[in-house]
XYZ file of C-alpha atoms in Angstrom:
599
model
C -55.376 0.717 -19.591
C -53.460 -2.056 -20.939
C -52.118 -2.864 -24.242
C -53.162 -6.329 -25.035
C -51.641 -7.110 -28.545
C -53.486 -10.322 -30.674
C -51.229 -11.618 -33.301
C -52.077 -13.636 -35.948
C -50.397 -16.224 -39.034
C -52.753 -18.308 -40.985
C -53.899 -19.232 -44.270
C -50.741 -21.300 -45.920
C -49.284 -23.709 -43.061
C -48.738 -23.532 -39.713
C -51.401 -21.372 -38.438
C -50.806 -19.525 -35.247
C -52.049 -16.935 -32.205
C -50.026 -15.065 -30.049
C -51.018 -12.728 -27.310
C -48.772 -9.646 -26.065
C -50.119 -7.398 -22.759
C -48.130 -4.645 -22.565
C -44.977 -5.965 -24.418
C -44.967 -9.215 -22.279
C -45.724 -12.867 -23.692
C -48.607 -14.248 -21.983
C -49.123 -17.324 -24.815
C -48.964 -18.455 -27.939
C -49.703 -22.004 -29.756
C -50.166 -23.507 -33.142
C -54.034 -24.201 -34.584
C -53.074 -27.844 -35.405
C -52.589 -28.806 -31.508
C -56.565 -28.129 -31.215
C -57.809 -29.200 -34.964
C -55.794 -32.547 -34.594
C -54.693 -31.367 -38.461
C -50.912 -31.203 -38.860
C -49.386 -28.125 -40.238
C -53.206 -26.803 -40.197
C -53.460 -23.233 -42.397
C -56.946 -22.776 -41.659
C -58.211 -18.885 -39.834
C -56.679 -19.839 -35.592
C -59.770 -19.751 -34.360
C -59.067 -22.270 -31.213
C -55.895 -21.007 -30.629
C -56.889 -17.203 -30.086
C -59.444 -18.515 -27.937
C -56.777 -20.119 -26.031
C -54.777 -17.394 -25.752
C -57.416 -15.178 -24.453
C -58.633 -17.655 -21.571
C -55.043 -17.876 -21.003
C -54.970 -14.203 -20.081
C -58.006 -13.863 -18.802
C -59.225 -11.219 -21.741
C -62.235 -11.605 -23.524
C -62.353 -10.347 -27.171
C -63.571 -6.616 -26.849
C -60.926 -5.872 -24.658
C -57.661 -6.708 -26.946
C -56.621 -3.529 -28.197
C -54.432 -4.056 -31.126
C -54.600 -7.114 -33.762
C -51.697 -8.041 -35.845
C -51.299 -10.132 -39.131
C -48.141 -11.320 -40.074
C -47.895 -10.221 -43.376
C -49.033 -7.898 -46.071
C -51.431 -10.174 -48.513
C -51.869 -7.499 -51.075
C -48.075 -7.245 -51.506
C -47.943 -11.214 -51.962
C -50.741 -10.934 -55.069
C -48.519 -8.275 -56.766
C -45.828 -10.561 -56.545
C -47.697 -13.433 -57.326
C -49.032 -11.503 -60.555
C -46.071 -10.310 -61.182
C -43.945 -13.745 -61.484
C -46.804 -15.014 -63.576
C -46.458 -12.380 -65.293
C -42.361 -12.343 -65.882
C -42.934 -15.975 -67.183
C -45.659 -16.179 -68.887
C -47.006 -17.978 -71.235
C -45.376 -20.632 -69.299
C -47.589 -21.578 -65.651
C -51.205 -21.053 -67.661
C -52.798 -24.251 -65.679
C -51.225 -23.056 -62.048
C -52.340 -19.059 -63.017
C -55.739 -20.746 -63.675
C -55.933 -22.485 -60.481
C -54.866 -19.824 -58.684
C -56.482 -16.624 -59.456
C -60.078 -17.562 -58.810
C -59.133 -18.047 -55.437
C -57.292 -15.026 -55.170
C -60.016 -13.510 -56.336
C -62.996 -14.420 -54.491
C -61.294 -14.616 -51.304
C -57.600 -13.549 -50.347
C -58.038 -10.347 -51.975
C -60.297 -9.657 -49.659
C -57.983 -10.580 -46.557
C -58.829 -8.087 -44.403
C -62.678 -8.893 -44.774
C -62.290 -12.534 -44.715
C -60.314 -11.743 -41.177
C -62.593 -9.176 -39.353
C -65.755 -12.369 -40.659
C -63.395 -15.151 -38.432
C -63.040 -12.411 -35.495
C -66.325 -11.039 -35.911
C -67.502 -14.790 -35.044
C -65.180 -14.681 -32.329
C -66.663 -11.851 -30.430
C -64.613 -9.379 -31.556
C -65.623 -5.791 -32.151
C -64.153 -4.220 -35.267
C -60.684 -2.863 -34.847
C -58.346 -1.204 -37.489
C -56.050 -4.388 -38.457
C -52.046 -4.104 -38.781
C -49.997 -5.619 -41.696
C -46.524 -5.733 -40.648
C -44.627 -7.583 -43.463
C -43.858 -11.245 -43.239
C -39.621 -10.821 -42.278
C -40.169 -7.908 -40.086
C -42.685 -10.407 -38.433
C -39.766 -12.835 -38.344
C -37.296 -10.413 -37.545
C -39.209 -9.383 -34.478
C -39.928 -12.950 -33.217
C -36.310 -13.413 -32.867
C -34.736 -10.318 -31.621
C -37.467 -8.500 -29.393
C -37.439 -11.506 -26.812
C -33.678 -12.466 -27.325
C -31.921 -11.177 -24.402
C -29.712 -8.624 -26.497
C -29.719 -4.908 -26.096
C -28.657 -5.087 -29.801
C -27.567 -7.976 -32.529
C -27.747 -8.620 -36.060
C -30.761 -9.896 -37.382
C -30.830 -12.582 -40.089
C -33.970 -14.115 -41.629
C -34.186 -17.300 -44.211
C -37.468 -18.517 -45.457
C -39.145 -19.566 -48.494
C -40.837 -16.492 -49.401
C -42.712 -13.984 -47.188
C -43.971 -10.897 -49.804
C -41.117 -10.595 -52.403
C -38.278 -11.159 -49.761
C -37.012 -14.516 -48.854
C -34.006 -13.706 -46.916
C -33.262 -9.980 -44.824
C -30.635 -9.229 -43.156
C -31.541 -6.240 -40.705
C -29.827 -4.528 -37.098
C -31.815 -4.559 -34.011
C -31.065 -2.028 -31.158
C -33.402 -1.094 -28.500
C -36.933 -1.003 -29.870
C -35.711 -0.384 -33.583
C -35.504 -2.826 -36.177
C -33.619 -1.612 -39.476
C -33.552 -3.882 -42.575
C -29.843 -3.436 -44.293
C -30.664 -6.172 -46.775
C -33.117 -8.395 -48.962
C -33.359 -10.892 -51.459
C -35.969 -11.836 -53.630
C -38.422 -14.176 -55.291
C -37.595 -16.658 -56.721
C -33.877 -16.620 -55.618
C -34.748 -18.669 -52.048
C -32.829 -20.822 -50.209
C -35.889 -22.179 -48.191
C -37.129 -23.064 -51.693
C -34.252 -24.542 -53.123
C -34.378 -26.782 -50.252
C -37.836 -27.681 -50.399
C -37.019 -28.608 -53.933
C -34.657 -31.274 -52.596
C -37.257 -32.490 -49.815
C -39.862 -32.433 -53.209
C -37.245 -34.613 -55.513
C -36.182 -36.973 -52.571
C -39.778 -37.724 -52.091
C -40.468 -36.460 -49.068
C -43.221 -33.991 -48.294
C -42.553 -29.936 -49.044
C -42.604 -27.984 -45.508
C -43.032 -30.656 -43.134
C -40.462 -33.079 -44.788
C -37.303 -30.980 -44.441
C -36.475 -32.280 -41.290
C -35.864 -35.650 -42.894
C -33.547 -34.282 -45.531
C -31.512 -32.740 -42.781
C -31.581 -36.137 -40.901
C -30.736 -38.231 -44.281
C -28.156 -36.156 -45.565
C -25.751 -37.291 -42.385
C -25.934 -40.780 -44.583
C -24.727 -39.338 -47.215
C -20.808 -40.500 -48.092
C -19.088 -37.286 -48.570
C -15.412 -38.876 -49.688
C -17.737 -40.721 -52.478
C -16.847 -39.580 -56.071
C -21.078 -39.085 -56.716
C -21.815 -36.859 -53.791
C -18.475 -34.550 -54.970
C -19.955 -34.716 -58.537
C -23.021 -33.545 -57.189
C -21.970 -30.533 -54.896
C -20.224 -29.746 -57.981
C -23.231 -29.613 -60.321
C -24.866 -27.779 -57.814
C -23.170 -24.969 -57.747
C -22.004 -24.928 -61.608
C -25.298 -25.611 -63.335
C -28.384 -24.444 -60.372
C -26.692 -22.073 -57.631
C -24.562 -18.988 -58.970
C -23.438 -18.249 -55.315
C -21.611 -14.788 -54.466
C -19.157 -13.655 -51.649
C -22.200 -12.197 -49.700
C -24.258 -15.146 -49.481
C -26.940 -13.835 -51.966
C -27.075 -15.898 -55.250
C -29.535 -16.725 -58.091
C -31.123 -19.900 -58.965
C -30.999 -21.112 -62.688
C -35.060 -21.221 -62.803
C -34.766 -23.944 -65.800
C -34.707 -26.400 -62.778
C -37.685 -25.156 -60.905
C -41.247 -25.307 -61.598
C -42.294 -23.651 -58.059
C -42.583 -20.235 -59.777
C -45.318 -20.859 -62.315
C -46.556 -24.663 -61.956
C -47.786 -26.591 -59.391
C -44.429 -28.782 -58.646
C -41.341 -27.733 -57.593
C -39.152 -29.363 -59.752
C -38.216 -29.571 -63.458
C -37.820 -33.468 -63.137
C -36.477 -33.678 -66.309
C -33.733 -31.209 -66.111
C -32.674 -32.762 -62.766
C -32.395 -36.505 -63.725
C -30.132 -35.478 -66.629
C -28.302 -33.644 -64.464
C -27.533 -35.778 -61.970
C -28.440 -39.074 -63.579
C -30.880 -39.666 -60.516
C -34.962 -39.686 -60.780
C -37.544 -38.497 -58.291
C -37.862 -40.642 -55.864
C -41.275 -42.045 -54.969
C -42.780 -41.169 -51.192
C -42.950 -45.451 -51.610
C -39.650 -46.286 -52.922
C -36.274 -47.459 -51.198
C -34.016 -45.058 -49.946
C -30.765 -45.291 -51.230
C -26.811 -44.699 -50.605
C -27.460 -42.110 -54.064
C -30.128 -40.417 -52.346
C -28.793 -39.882 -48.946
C -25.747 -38.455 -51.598
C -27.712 -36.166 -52.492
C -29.068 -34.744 -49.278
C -25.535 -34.293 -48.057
C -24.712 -32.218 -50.884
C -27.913 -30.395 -50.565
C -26.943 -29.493 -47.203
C -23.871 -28.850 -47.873
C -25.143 -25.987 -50.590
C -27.803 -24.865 -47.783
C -24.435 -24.536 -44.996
C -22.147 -22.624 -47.261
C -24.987 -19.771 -48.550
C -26.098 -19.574 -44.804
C -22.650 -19.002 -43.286
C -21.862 -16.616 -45.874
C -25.232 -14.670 -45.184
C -24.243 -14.743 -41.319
C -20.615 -13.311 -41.678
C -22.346 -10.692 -44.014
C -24.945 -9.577 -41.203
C -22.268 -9.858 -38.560
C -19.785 -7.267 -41.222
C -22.768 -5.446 -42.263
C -24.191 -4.563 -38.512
C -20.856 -4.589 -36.686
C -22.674 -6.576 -33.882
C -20.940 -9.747 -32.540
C -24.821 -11.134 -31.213
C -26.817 -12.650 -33.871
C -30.555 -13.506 -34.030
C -32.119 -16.105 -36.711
C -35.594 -16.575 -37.810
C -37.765 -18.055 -40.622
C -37.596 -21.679 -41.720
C -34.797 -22.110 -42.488
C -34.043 -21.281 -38.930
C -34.709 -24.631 -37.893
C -32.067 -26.397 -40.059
C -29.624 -27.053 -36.442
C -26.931 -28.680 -38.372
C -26.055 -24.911 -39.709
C -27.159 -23.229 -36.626
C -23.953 -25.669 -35.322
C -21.509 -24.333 -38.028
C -22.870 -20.645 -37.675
C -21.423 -21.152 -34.215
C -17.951 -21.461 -34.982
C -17.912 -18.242 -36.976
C -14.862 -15.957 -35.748
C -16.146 -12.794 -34.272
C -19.614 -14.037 -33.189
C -19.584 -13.823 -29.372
C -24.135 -14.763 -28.923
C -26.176 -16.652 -31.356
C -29.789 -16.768 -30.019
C -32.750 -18.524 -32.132
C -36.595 -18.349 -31.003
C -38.210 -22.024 -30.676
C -41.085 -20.574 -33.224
C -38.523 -19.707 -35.881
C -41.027 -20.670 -38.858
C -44.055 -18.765 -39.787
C -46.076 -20.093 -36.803
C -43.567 -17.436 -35.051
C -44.608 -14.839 -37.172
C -47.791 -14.496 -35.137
C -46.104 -13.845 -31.803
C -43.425 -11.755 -34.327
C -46.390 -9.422 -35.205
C -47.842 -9.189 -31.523
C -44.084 -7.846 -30.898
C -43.912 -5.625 -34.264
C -47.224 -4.229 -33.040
C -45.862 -3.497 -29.499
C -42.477 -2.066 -30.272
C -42.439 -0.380 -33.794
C -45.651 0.717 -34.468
C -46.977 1.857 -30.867
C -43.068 3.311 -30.354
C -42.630 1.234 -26.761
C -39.100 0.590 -25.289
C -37.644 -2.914 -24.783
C -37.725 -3.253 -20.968
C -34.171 -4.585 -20.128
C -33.932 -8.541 -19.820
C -31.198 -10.993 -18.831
C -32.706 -13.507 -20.102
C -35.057 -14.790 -23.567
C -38.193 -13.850 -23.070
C -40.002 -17.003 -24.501
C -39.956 -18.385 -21.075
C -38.534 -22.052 -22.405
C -41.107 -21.826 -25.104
C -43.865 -23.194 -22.407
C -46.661 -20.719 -23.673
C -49.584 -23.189 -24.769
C -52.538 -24.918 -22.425
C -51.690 -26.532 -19.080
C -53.883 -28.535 -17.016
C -54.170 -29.275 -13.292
C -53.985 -32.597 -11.681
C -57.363 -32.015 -11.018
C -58.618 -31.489 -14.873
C -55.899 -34.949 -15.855
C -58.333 -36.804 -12.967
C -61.555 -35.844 -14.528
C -60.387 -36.528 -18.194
C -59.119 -40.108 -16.818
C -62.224 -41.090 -15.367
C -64.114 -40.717 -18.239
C -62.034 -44.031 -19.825
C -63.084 -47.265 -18.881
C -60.107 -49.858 -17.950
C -57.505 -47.562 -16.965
C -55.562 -48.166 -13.774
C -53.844 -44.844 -13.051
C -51.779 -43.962 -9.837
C -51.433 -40.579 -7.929
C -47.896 -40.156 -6.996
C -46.317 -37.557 -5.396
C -43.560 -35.907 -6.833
C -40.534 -37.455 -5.173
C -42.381 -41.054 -5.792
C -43.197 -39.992 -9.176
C -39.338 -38.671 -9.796
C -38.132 -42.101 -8.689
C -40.769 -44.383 -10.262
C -40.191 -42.686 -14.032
C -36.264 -42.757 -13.666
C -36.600 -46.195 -12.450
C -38.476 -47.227 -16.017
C -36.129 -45.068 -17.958
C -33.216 -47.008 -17.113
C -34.907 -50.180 -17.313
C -35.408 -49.830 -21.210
C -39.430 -48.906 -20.853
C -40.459 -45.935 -23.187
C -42.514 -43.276 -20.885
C -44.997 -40.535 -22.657
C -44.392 -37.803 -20.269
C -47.062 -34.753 -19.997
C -46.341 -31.995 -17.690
C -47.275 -28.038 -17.356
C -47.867 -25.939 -19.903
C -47.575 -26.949 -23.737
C -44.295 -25.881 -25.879
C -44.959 -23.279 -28.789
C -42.953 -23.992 -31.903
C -42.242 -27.796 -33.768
C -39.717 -29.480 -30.595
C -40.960 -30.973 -27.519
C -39.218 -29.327 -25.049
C -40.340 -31.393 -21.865
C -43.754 -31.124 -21.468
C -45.118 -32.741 -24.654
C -42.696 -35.578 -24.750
C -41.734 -39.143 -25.316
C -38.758 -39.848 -23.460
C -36.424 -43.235 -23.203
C -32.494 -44.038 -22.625
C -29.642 -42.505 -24.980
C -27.748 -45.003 -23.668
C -29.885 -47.972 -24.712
C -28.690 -48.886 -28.176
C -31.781 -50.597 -29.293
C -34.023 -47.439 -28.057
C -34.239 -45.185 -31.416
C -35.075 -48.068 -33.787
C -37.950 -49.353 -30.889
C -39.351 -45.559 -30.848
C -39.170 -44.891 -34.416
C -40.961 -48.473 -35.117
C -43.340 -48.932 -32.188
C -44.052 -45.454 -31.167
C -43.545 -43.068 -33.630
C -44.159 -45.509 -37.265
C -41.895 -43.501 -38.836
C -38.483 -43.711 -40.937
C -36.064 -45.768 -38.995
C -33.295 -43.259 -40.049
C -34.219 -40.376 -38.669
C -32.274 -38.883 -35.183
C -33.773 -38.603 -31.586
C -32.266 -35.774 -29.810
C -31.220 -35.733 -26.375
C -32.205 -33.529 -23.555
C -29.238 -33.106 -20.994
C -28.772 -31.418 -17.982
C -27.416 -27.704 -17.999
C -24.780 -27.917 -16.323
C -23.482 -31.114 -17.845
C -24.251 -30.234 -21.954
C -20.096 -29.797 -22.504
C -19.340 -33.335 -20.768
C -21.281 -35.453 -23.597
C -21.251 -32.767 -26.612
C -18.631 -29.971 -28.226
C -21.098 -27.400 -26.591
C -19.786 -24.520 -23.826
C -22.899 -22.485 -24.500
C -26.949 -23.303 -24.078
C -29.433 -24.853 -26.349
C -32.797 -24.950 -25.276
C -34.951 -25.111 -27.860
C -32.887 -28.369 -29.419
C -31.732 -25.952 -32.513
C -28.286 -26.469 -32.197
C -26.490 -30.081 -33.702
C -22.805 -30.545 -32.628
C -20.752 -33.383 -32.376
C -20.143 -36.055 -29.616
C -17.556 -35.486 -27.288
C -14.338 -38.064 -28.304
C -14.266 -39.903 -25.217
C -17.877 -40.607 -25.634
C -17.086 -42.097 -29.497
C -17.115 -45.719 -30.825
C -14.317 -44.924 -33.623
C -14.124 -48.747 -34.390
C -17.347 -49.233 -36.645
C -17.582 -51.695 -39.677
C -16.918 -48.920 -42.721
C -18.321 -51.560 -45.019
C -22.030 -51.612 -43.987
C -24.755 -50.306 -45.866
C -26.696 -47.297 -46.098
C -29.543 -48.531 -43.552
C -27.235 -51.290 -41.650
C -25.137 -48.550 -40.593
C -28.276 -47.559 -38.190
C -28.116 -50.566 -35.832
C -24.405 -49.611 -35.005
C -23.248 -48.639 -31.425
C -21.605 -45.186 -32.318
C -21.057 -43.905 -28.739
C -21.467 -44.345 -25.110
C -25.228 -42.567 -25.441
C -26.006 -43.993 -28.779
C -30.198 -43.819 -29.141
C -29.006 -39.786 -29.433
C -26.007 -40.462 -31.640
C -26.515 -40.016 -35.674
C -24.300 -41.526 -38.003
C -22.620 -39.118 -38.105
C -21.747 -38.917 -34.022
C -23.978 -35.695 -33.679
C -27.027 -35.043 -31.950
C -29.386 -32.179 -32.185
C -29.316 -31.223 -28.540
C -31.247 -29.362 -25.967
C -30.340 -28.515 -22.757
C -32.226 -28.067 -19.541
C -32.228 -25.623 -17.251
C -33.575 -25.334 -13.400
C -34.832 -21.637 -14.025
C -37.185 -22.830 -17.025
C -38.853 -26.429 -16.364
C -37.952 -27.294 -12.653
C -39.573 -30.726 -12.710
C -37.827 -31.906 -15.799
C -34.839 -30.630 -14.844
C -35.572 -32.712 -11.662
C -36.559 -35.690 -13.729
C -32.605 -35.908 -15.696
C -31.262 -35.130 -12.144
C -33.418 -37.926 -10.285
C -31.647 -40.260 -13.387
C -28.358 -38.833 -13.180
C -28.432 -40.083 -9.166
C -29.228 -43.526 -10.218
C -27.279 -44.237 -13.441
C -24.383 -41.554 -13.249
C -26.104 -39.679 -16.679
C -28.149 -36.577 -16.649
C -29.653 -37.311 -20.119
C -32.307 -38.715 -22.268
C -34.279 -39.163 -25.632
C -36.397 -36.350 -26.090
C -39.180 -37.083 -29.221
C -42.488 -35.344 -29.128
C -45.052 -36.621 -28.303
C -46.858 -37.952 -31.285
C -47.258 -40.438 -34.006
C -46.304 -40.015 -38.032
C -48.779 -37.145 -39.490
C -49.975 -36.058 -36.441
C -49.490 -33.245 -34.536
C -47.444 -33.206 -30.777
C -50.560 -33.593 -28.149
C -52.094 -30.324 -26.645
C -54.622 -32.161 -23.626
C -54.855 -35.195 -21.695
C -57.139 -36.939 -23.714
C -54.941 -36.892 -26.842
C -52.190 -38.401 -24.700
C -54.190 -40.641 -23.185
C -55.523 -41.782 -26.834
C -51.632 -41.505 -28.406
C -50.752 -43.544 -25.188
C -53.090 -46.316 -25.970
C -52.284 -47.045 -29.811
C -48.751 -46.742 -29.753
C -46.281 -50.043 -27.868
C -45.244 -47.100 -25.493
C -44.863 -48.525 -22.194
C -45.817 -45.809 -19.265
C -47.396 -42.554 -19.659
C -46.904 -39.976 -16.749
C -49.796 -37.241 -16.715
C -49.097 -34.867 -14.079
C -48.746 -36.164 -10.387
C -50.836 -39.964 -12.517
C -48.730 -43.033 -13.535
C -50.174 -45.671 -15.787
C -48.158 -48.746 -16.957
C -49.409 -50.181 -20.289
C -48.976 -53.720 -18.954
C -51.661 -53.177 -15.703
C-alpha cells in the first residue's frame, strides 16, 4: 500500500499543500493561485484539492497529514514574550489572546473541521516544527547525499534561524537562535520603515537598496549606526537586537519610529511618498547588515558540519543578492536552494519530514533536485485552453503548431512586443519560472520601464530578471554554476558593461540609463537576478530562448511573472486570458493558441 503524505502551511501568509507518495513529489501550490488573494493565510482548501486530483487520490486514501509547525509551542512563546515585557504591549496582548483563545488553541480541531469538509476521515495529525519543516524542504530534494543545512526566517516557534547537518534520511539541528533576535525581522522592520509592505515588500528593499550610494558619507553613517546602536553582531553570525527599536514583540508595528528618526535623522516613509537618494541609503545599508550576519551564519554551518554542500531555506532564503555572496565563500564546493524557500515550502517540508524522519524511510539516491524545475501546480491541455477561449466573445485566437508557434513568439520578442506566455504545469514557490510568465527583450532598453508601467503598474525601480540558456549563463553573467529557480544575483559579465554612464544623475534618472549590452535585465548596479534554463526541466522554453538565440545571436530574455501589482502569478487560462486583456501586453501564447492584442 502506498504512503501518500498531505502536507500542510496555513493560517499567517502564504498558505500551502503539498503531496508526497512514497517519498516522491507529485505537487504542490500556493492557496492564493486559486482564491485570487495574494499571500492568502486562509485553511488550503483548493490547493489540497488540487493536489489530490493531481495524483489521482481521493481524501480517505492519504495516509499521513503533516502541519508545518507546532502551534502550541508558538502560544508559549507568544505568552511568554508578552510576558518578558509586560506591562508594555497591553493593546496588542488584548487583540491577540481572544483569538488565540477561541480558535488557534484549538489548531488541531480547527484542522481535522477544514479536512473533515474535505472528505477526509480522521487521521492522527503530525506537528513537525516550523525549521525542521524548512530544513527538510531544502535538503531532502537537494541532490546531496549530505550538506549543511541553514535556515533564516522571521520566526517559526521560538527559533528564527537553525543551523542543522543533513546525511541520508537524518536531519540533526547543531544550532538555534531565538525570538526576538531575527534577521527576517530586522529586515521586515526596514521594508515596515521604508514604507513598503511587511512580507510581501522585501523584495523591493532588496531591489532599492542597489540605488543606494555606498561611497556617500550618509549610507557609511548609517551601516555604522546599525551595527553600534541596533545589531550587536558576533563572530558566529548570531547577534541580538537592541529591542528599544522594535515594537514587533509586543505592539502591533514593527518599529519604534521615534527611536529610529533620531537615530538616523530619517522618518517613516509613507507607502505614498517620494522615494529618495536617503532612502535607497538606507536599504543598501540594510542589506549590507542582512549580507554580513548571513555569510557569517554560512561559514559557521559550513565549520560546524564539516560539509562543503550547503542547503538554505526560510525567507530569508529568497534574498539572491546574498545567495550571490554566499557563493564566493572559500571551501563551499554546492550551494542548492528550493524555489519554495518561504513558509509556503514548509508544506511540501512537512510532507518530506513526515516521509523521512518520522516513518524512518531512506533517501533514494538522486543526481539531480527533486523539485522537478519547481513545475508542480495545475496544467491544462490544449484542449481545456480551447474550451476556456470559447467561452469569450471577440477573441481571435490561432492554433499553431509548435515549430510555427516557436518562430511566431521569437519573431515578437525581438520586435519589442511584450508576450504573456502560459505553458505546462504551474511553478510552486514566488518566481515564474517559464510557465507563468511575461516575457520581452533584455536587450531592448526601453523594455523594463514599458513592463513595469504598462503591464505590471508597479515601481519603475524595481529589476526584471533574465532567463538564459544553460549552456550560455557564464557568457552574459559571473556564473559557472546553475540557477534555476532565479535565486542567485551576480554581476554582468565586463564585456557586456556600459562603464561610461553620467555619475551625476539622480536617484530615479539613473533608471533610463543603458548599463549593458542586455540592459531591460541589468540593475543599477550591473546585476541581474538570474535563472537559467535547462533542456532536462522545461523543453519548450528551453526551445523558445534557443528558437531566439537562432534569430538574434542571444539565448535570453525578461522573465516577470505573470501578474499585475497585488495580485497573485495566474494559475488557469481564464486568469491569463483576463490579466491579458487589462494590461498594454501585446501577445499572449496559451499552449499550442496565439492571440495578438491588436486583432
Amino acid at each position: 500500500m502506498a504512503e501518500i503524505i498531505l502536507g500542510i502551511s496555513a493560517f499567517f501568509h502564504d498558505s500551502a499543500a503539498a503531496l508526497v507518495v512514497d517519498g516522491k513529489i507529485i505537487a504542490a501550490a500556493q492557496e492564493e493561485r486559486f482564491s485570487r488573494i495574494k499571500n492568502d493565510s486562509a485553511f488550503p482548501s483548493a490547493a489540497i484539492k488540487y493536489v489530490l486530483e493531481e495524483a489521482g487520490v481521493h481524501p480517505e486514501e492519504v495516509t499521513q497529514i503533516a502541519f508545518y509547525e507546532k502551534p502550541l509551542l508558538k502560544f508559549e512563546r507568544l505568552l511568554e514574550t508578552y510576558h518578558a515585557f509586560a506591562p508594555n504591549g497591553l493593546r496588542s496582548f488584548l487583540k491577540a489572546m481572544p483569538v488565540w483563545l477561541k480558535d488557534k488553541l484549538f489548531f488541531r480541531r480547527m484542522i481535522n473541521s477544514e479536512l473533515k469538509a474535505l472528505g477526509f476521515p480522521r487521521l492522527k495529525l503530525l506537528f513537525p516544527e516550523h525549521h525542521l519543516s524548512h530544513a527538510a524542504s531544502a535538503f531532502y530534494p537537494s541532490s546531496f547525499e549530505e550538506a549543511a543545512i541553514l535556515t533564516i526566517d522571521g520566526v517559526g516557534e521560538w527559533a528564527n534561524m537553525t543551523i542543522a547537518r543533513g546525511s541520508g534520511n537524518k536531519i540533526k539541528i547543531l544550532k538555534e537562535q531565538h525570538f526576538p533576535h531575527s534577521l527576517g525581522l530586522f529586515y521586515s522592520a526596514i521594508t515596515y520603515y521604508l514604507g513598503f509592505e511587511v512580507n510581501s515588500g522585501e523584495y523591493k528593499v532588496m531591489g532599492l537598496a542597489a540605488y543606494g550610494d555606498p561611497e556617500a558619507e550618509e549610507t557609511k553613517v548609517f551601516i555604522k549606526k546599525l551595527f553600534d546602536e541596533i545589531v550587536d553582531l558576533r563572530e558566529d553570525g548570531s547577534f541580538l537586537l537592541n529591542m528599544e527599536y522594535f515594537r514587533f514583540a509586543t505592539h502591533l508595528t514593527m518599529t519604534n519610529d521615534k527611536k529610529w528618526s533620531a537615530l538616523f535623522g530619517v522618518f517613516r516613509r509613507g507607502k505614498e511618498d517620494k522615494l529618495q537618494q536617503l532612502h535607497a541609503n538606507l536599504a543598501f545599508a540594510a542589506q549590507k547588515v542582512l549580507e554580513k550576519i548571513v555569510l557569517r551564519l554560512a561559514r559557521t554551518a559550513l565549520n560546524l558540519t564539516g560539509s562543503k554542500n550547503l542547503v538554505l531555506a526560510g525567507g530569508v532564503a529568497l534574498n539572491g543578492v546574498a545567495n550571490g555572496k554566499i557563493m564566493e565563500i572559500e571551501g563551499l564546493s554546492e550551494l542548492w536552494i528550493p524555489p519554495a524557500a518561504g513558509d509556503s515550502g514548509g508544506a511540501l517540508g512537512a510532507a518530506l519530514a513526515t516521509w523521512h524522519i518520522s516513518l524512518n524511510n531512506e533517501r533514494e539516491p538522486i543526481s539531480e533536485d527533486a523539485m522537478q524545475g519547481s513545475y508542480l501546480g495545475p496544467g491544462y491541455s490544449n484542449e481545456q485552453i480551447g474550451s476556456m477561449i470559447s467561452k469569450y466573445t471577440g477573441l481571435n485566437f490561432r492554433y499553431l503548431e509548435e515549430t510555427s508557434l516557436l518562430e511566431e513568439t521569437a519573431k515578437a520578442i525581438e520586435n519589442g512586443l511584450i508576450v504573456g506566455w502560459f505553458q505546462g504545469r504551474m511553478e510552486f514557490g514566488p518566481r515564474a519560472l517559464g510557465n507563468r510568465s511575461i516575457l520581452g527583450d533584455a536587450r531592448n532598453p526601453e523594455m523594463q520601464r514599458k513592463i513595469n508601467q504598462k503591464i505590471k503598474f508597479r515601481e519603475s525601480f524595481r529589476p526584471f530578471a533574465p532567463s538564459v540558456l544553460e549552456d550560455d549563463v557564464s557568457e552574459y553573467f559571473d556564473l559557472s554554476s546553475c540557477s534555476p529557480y532565479m535565486l542567485l544575483v551576480r554581476e554582468v559579465k565586463a564585456a557586456y558593461k556600459n562603464e561610461n554612464l553620467n555619475k551625476s544623475l539622480g536617484f530615479m534618472e539613473r533608471l533610463d540609463e543603458k548599463r549593458s549590452a542586455i540592459p531591460a535585465v541589468t540593475h543599477v548596479d550591473y546585476t541581474a537576478r538570474i535563472q537559467t534554463v535547462s533542456k532536462k526541466t522545461n523543453l519548450r522554453y528551453w526551445k523558445l530562448l534557443n528558437t531566439l538565440k537562432e534569430r538574434t545571436g542571444d539565448g535570453i530574455v525578461i522573465n516577470t511573472s505573470f501578474n499585475i501589482k497585488d495580485e497573485p502569478i495566474v494559475c488557469s487560462p481564464q486568469d491569463a486570458i483576463d490579466c491579458f486583456l487589462k494590461t498594454e501586453m501585446d501577445m499572449l501564447v496559451l499552449g499550442n493558441y496565439v492571440l495578438y492584442k491588436e486583432k
